[in-house]
């Protein structure tokens, strides 16, 4: 394959549309309708419990951080607060963008607005961007949310463990939108009637940041920014750690999530922060299943999926050598074996994309 | 417009839907929680994914791909990414059959 162009307005984007790779029909594991209805069923209770725990922890940790400020004793509390602000909010943003966290729609919407602000992701733009990610998962030129492009920008990924590029891009886009403009790439996936909302939210956020900065200047301290804004940087590492695992090193330009997504077993604390998105093949195949039912969905369909990675450590031992090889030869990727109980990959269907799998 | 025999009333569970294809068109037929039947176009207005695998919650249908939501009684788009309403069609029940006017 020629060098990949990830621009949403470039030649790969046009090629994907022309060849029918964009907005294609994707593989789904067969699952009885009655069972799927039961798995999709919404409930408020698990997300209310988790949200109370999340906000109570954030208030408590920030409160202790403020009380101990500016002693080094405050550092561990800020680090924990930062992970909840800069990483747990990533998964809340994600789940609420699907509308699956709560049964009650306005609970989803409230948490979505707060999480979007924390992650510096415009709630309107990113709802559409994420819809595209689900339509055209890891389709070059179509998916706006590919983290590990080919060849992988390893420096950028590494620096993003401190949120540097992502937050910078988010704040830059916020100012751009607040000036009344929509970026041409955003215009590619946000309907025209939704675009004024993008600008309105960006202006509200600019006002919140301006007030925070003004307070910091008035106090002669960065303390207000330790609560609002900076945790997007110092707490980002966990969501990058888990987010990279979702698709990195796997196939692109295919229409079977078993080939381009990864499920990883992780520890319970990380699962709370990540809201079970470690079951990522399952989530992409059936995005209507709420986060708290993904373990059940996994149990129901794992006979048809590649074996889950057994830990983050094991997943990264799989991912990093592939990314390193992609630096020299970007077509290489990992094609995982299916169990004997699974329906085979459609090799004929993916022949154009499945070139150079790693041995 | 003609009435078309689409399915038996007990083909659809309460608070659920089925797909019905007729000539070159595809529809979704719903059985509401209070026992009424409704019919809309079968494809989501966002990216034309079929609604047959979606989730019916009371009087709303949620698209299985991007969670766009519609009121299936009126076709009104209730939640992004859908911005365009679904077309709806009249239904009636006769002799245990659901008929739609298309």
GROMACS .gro file of C-alpha atoms in nm, chain A residues 147-157 322-328 330:
model
   19
  147UNK     CA    1  -0.430   0.720   1.780
  148UNK     CA    2  -0.149   0.509   1.634
  149UNK     CA    3  -0.131   0.602   1.267
  150UNK     CA    4   0.120   0.434   1.037
  151UNK     CA    5   0.406   0.488   1.062
  152UNK     CA    6   0.334   0.552   1.430
  153UNK     CA    7   0.426   0.890   1.575
  154UNK     CA    8   0.584   0.736   1.883
  155UNK     CA    9   0.715   1.066   2.018
  156UNK     CA   10   0.369   1.222   1.996
  157UNK     CA   11   0.210   0.921   2.168
  322UNK     CA   12   0.471  -0.411   1.591
  323UNK     CA   13   0.479  -0.032   1.623
  324UNK     CA   14   0.860  -0.043   1.607
  325UNK     CA   15   0.843  -0.250   1.286
  326UNK     CA   16   0.584  -0.013   1.139
  327UNK     CA   17   0.842   0.266   1.160
  328UNK     CA   18   1.036   0.090   0.883
  330UNK     CA   19   0.411   0.063   0.769
   0.00000   0.00000   0.00000
